[in-house]
Amino acid sequence: MKTLILLFAFVALATCNKCGPLQKLKVKQQWSVAFGTDHHRIDFGIAIWRGLFRQEPEARKMFKRVNGEDLYSGAFRAHSMRVLGGLNMVISAIDNDDIAKFVLSHLHEDHVDRHVPGNYYQVSPIRLRDQFKFGNEMLIP
């Protein structure tokens, strides 16, 4: 359920592992813009999932319970909002190592029984980012 949370959380924390306070603040600010509000969050989530499923088509099978075949279904959009909410928790804690480690540990425990293949954690954030581009213009900030 929270595969994508772990992916982005680890990317955010790994890239900010040696970040200073200003870099961490920048990550939080950029996330705030991307995360947005209201329907923008739904569009953002759908774009992320579309990118993930393009890179790992077999991953859709793991989301049958939330109707992963239809990114626009109510069940899947609700799932997407839960995932983004978890990612928001991790990024919000990026400047507090103790809290960030606790949140990541909790998310890890949630995934142990799901048997998520390791390659799903290696989805390219760069390729996911490209889901938001049309030419040189970002579709979603």
PDB file of C-alpha atoms in Angstrom:
ATOM      1  CA  MET A   1       0.000   0.000   0.000  1.00  0.00           C
ATOM      2  CA  LYS A   2       2.690   2.459   0.893  1.00  0.00           C
ATOM      3  CA  THR A   3       5.369   1.323  -1.545  1.00  0.00           C
ATOM      4  CA  LEU A   4       5.637   4.728  -3.110  1.00  0.00           C
ATOM      5  CA  ILE A   5       5.911   6.413   0.276  1.00  0.00           C
ATOM      6  CA  LEU A   6       8.982   4.393   1.084  1.00  0.00           C
ATOM      7  CA  LEU A   7      10.490   5.039  -2.319  1.00  0.00           C
ATOM      8  CA  PHE A   8      10.180   8.798  -2.108  1.00  0.00           C
ATOM      9  CA  ALA A   9      10.892   8.932   1.596  1.00  0.00           C
ATOM     10  CA  PHE A  10      14.163   7.089   1.153  1.00  0.00           C
ATOM     11  CA  VAL A  11      15.053   9.273  -1.827  1.00  0.00           C
ATOM     12  CA  ALA A  12      14.270  12.439   0.115  1.00  0.00           C
ATOM     13  CA  LEU A  13      16.164  11.341   3.197  1.00  0.00           C
ATOM     14  CA  ALA A  14      19.068   9.865   1.249  1.00  0.00           C
ATOM     15  CA  THR A  15      19.542  12.985  -0.802  1.00  0.00           C
ATOM     16  CA  CYS A  16      19.208  15.148   2.281  1.00  0.00           C
ATOM     17  CA  ASN A  17      21.290  12.943   4.555  1.00  0.00           C
ATOM     18  CA  LYS A  18      24.123  15.447   4.352  1.00  0.00           C
ATOM     19  CA  CYS A  19      21.941  18.467   3.659  1.00  0.00           C
ATOM     20  CA  GLY A  20      22.239  21.508   5.789  1.00  0.00           C
ATOM     21  CA  PRO A  21      19.250  23.314   7.266  1.00  0.00           C
ATOM     22  CA  LEU A  22      18.720  25.463   4.167  1.00  0.00           C
ATOM     23  CA  GLN A  23      18.693  22.486   1.800  1.00  0.00           C
ATOM     24  CA  LYS A  24      16.208  20.671   4.026  1.00  0.00           C
ATOM     25  CA  LEU A  25      14.027  23.759   4.082  1.00  0.00           C
ATOM     26  CA  LYS A  26      14.201  23.874   0.277  1.00  0.00           C
ATOM     27  CA  VAL A  27      13.089  20.220   0.022  1.00  0.00           C
ATOM     28  CA  LYS A  28      10.153  20.983   2.309  1.00  0.00           C
ATOM     29  CA  GLN A  29       9.240  24.075   0.299  1.00  0.00           C
ATOM     30  CA  GLN A  30       9.438  22.225  -3.033  1.00  0.00           C
ATOM     31  CA  TRP A  31       7.318  19.420  -1.631  1.00  0.00           C
ATOM     32  CA  SER A  32       4.751  21.938  -0.395  1.00  0.00           C
ATOM     33  CA  VAL A  33       4.421  23.360  -3.904  1.00  0.00           C
ATOM     34  CA  ALA A  34       4.204  19.900  -5.515  1.00  0.00           C
ATOM     35  CA  PHE A  35       1.835  18.508  -2.868  1.00  0.00           C
ATOM     36  CA  GLY A  36      -0.449  21.499  -3.261  1.00  0.00           C
ATOM     37  CA  THR A  37      -4.033  21.445  -2.063  1.00  0.00           C
ATOM     38  CA  ASP A  38      -7.441  20.013  -2.922  1.00  0.00           C
ATOM     39  CA  HIS A  39      -7.880  18.462  -6.384  1.00  0.00           C
ATOM     40  CA  HIS A  40      -4.269  19.322  -7.248  1.00  0.00           C
ATOM     41  CA  ARG A  41      -3.167  16.577  -4.842  1.00  0.00           C
ATOM     42  CA  ILE A  42      -5.314  14.040  -6.646  1.00  0.00           C
ATOM     43  CA  ASP A  43      -3.806  15.023 -10.018  1.00  0.00           C
ATOM     44  CA  PHE A  44      -0.311  14.903  -8.521  1.00  0.00           C
ATOM     45  CA  GLY A  45      -0.933  11.441  -7.092  1.00  0.00           C
ATOM     46  CA  ILE A  46      -2.356  10.090 -10.346  1.00  0.00           C
ATOM     47  CA  ALA A  47       0.670  11.395 -12.252  1.00  0.00           C
ATOM     48  CA  ILE A  48       3.043   9.693  -9.805  1.00  0.00           C
ATOM     49  CA  TRP A  49       1.207   6.365 -10.024  1.00  0.00           C
ATOM     50  CA  ARG A  50       1.039   6.577 -13.809  1.00  0.00           C
ATOM     51  CA  GLY A  51       4.820   6.982 -13.863  1.00  0.00           C
ATOM     52  CA  LEU A  52       5.363   4.133 -11.425  1.00  0.00           C
ATOM     53  CA  PHE A  53       3.145   1.771 -13.406  1.00  0.00           C
ATOM     54  CA  ARG A  54       4.871   2.705 -16.673  1.00  0.00           C
ATOM     55  CA  GLN A  55       8.206   1.737 -15.171  1.00  0.00           C
ATOM     56  CA  GLU A  56       6.894  -1.351 -13.360  1.00  0.00           C
ATOM     57  CA  PRO A  57       3.666  -2.544 -15.060  1.00  0.00           C
ATOM     58  CA  GLU A  58       3.507  -5.658 -12.865  1.00  0.00           C
ATOM     59  CA  ALA A  59       3.195  -3.415  -9.798  1.00  0.00           C
ATOM     60  CA  ARG A  60      -0.476  -2.823 -10.624  1.00  0.00           C
ATOM     61  CA  LYS A  61      -1.239  -6.343  -9.453  1.00  0.00           C
ATOM     62  CA  MET A  62      -0.277  -5.357  -5.915  1.00  0.00           C
ATOM     63  CA  PHE A  63      -3.080  -2.795  -5.866  1.00  0.00           C
ATOM     64  CA  LYS A  64      -6.106  -4.951  -6.700  1.00  0.00           C
ATOM     65  CA  ARG A  65      -7.669  -4.186  -3.319  1.00  0.00           C
ATOM     66  CA  VAL A  66      -7.790  -0.485  -4.212  1.00  0.00           C
ATOM     67  CA  ASN A  67      -8.713  -0.958  -7.895  1.00  0.00           C
ATOM     68  CA  GLY A  68      -5.223  -0.263  -9.268  1.00  0.00           C
ATOM     69  CA  GLU A  69      -6.470  -0.879 -12.804  1.00  0.00           C
ATOM     70  CA  ASP A  70      -8.392   2.408 -12.679  1.00  0.00           C
ATOM     71  CA  LEU A  71      -6.310   5.315 -11.398  1.00  0.00           C
ATOM     72  CA  TYR A  72      -9.421   7.505 -11.427  1.00  0.00           C
ATOM     73  CA  SER A  73     -11.609   5.251  -9.293  1.00  0.00           C
ATOM     74  CA  GLY A  74     -12.612   6.532  -5.883  1.00  0.00           C
ATOM     75  CA  ALA A  75     -10.849   3.634  -4.156  1.00  0.00           C
ATOM     76  CA  PHE A  76      -7.565   4.269  -5.913  1.00  0.00           C
ATOM     77  CA  ARG A  77      -7.681   8.035  -5.492  1.00  0.00           C
ATOM     78  CA  ALA A  78      -8.314   7.557  -1.755  1.00  0.00           C
ATOM     79  CA  HIS A  79      -5.361   5.168  -1.624  1.00  0.00           C
ATOM     80  CA  SER A  80      -3.210   7.694  -3.447  1.00  0.00           C
ATOM     81  CA  MET A  81      -4.106  10.372  -0.904  1.00  0.00           C
ATOM     82  CA  ARG A  82      -3.109   8.033   1.946  1.00  0.00           C
ATOM     83  CA  VAL A  83       0.246   7.416   0.253  1.00  0.00           C
ATOM     84  CA  LEU A  84       0.883  11.111  -0.297  1.00  0.00           C
ATOM     85  CA  GLY A  85      -0.130  11.787   3.306  1.00  0.00           C
ATOM     86  CA  GLY A  86       2.500   9.331   4.501  1.00  0.00           C
ATOM     87  CA  LEU A  87       5.105  10.889   2.261  1.00  0.00           C
ATOM     88  CA  ASN A  88       4.117  14.282   3.612  1.00  0.00           C
ATOM     89  CA  MET A  89       4.796  13.008   7.154  1.00  0.00           C
ATOM     90  CA  VAL A  90       8.295  11.879   6.198  1.00  0.00           C
ATOM     91  CA  ILE A  91       9.192  15.071   4.370  1.00  0.00           C
ATOM     92  CA  SER A  92       7.775  17.170   7.205  1.00  0.00           C
ATOM     93  CA  ALA A  93      10.190  15.385   9.541  1.00  0.00           C
ATOM     94  CA  ILE A  94      13.214  15.665   7.253  1.00  0.00           C
ATOM     95  CA  ASP A  95      14.851  18.176   9.585  1.00  0.00           C
ATOM     96  CA  ASN A  96      14.340  15.995  12.671  1.00  0.00           C
ATOM     97  CA  ASP A  97      16.313  12.761  12.349  1.00  0.00           C
ATOM     98  CA  ASP A  98      14.661  11.020  15.305  1.00  0.00           C
ATOM     99  CA  ILE A  99      11.145  11.593  14.016  1.00  0.00           C
ATOM    100  CA  ALA A 100      12.082  10.775  10.410  1.00  0.00           C
ATOM    101  CA  LYS A 101      13.701   7.491  11.465  1.00  0.00           C
ATOM    102  CA  PHE A 102      10.652   6.574  13.539  1.00  0.00           C
ATOM    103  CA  VAL A 103       8.240   7.292  10.674  1.00  0.00           C
ATOM    104  CA  LEU A 104      10.383   5.304   8.217  1.00  0.00           C
ATOM    105  CA  SER A 105      10.645   2.429  10.680  1.00  0.00           C
ATOM    106  CA  HIS A 106       6.865   2.387  11.052  1.00  0.00           C
ATOM    107  CA  LEU A 107       6.395   2.385   7.272  1.00  0.00           C
ATOM    108  CA  HIS A 108       8.956  -0.396   6.917  1.00  0.00           C
ATOM    109  CA  GLU A 109       7.048  -2.556   9.405  1.00  0.00           C
ATOM    110  CA  ASP A 110       3.879  -2.013   7.371  1.00  0.00           C
ATOM    111  CA  HIS A 111       5.632  -3.413   4.295  1.00  0.00           C
ATOM    112  CA  VAL A 112       7.340  -6.501   5.693  1.00  0.00           C
ATOM    113  CA  ASP A 113       4.290  -8.724   5.136  1.00  0.00           C
ATOM    114  CA  ARG A 114       3.569  -7.306   1.694  1.00  0.00           C
ATOM    115  CA  HIS A 115       6.638  -8.925   0.077  1.00  0.00           C
ATOM    116  CA  VAL A 116       7.308  -5.964  -2.192  1.00  0.00           C
ATOM    117  CA  PRO A 117       9.966  -6.911  -4.777  1.00  0.00           C
ATOM    118  CA  GLY A 118      13.212  -4.986  -4.378  1.00  0.00           C
ATOM    119  CA  ASN A 119      13.110  -3.609  -7.917  1.00  0.00           C
ATOM    120  CA  TYR A 120       9.983  -1.612  -7.025  1.00  0.00           C
ATOM    121  CA  TYR A 121      12.123   0.444  -4.669  1.00  0.00           C
ATOM    122  CA  GLN A 122      14.496   1.243  -7.515  1.00  0.00           C
ATOM    123  CA  VAL A 123      12.014   3.107  -9.661  1.00  0.00           C
ATOM    124  CA  SER A 124      13.759   6.130 -11.082  1.00  0.00           C
ATOM    125  CA  PRO A 125      12.674   9.386  -9.439  1.00  0.00           C
ATOM    126  CA  ILE A 126      14.000  11.170 -12.543  1.00  0.00           C
ATOM    127  CA  ARG A 127      11.677   9.190 -14.789  1.00  0.00           C
ATOM    128  CA  LEU A 128       8.809   9.814 -12.385  1.00  0.00           C
ATOM    129  CA  ARG A 129       9.609  13.510 -12.448  1.00  0.00           C
ATOM    130  CA  ASP A 130       9.360  13.397 -16.235  1.00  0.00           C
ATOM    131  CA  GLN A 131       5.673  12.481 -15.861  1.00  0.00           C
ATOM    132  CA  PHE A 132       5.084  16.103 -14.933  1.00  0.00           C
ATOM    133  CA  LYS A 133       6.716  17.573 -18.045  1.00  0.00           C
ATOM    134  CA  PHE A 134       5.369  18.479 -21.418  1.00  0.00           C
ATOM    135  CA  GLY A 135       8.337  19.611 -23.456  1.00  0.00           C
ATOM    136  CA  ASN A 136      10.246  21.879 -21.102  1.00  0.00           C
ATOM    137  CA  GLU A 137       7.170  22.923 -19.152  1.00  0.00           C
ATOM    138  CA  MET A 138       6.106  21.310 -15.892  1.00  0.00           C
ATOM    139  CA  LEU A 139       2.456  20.211 -15.952  1.00  0.00           C
ATOM    140  CA  ILE A 140       2.340  20.014 -12.188  1.00  0.00           C
ATOM    141  CA  PRO A 141       4.658  22.292 -10.185  1.00  0.00           C
TER     142      PRO A 141
END
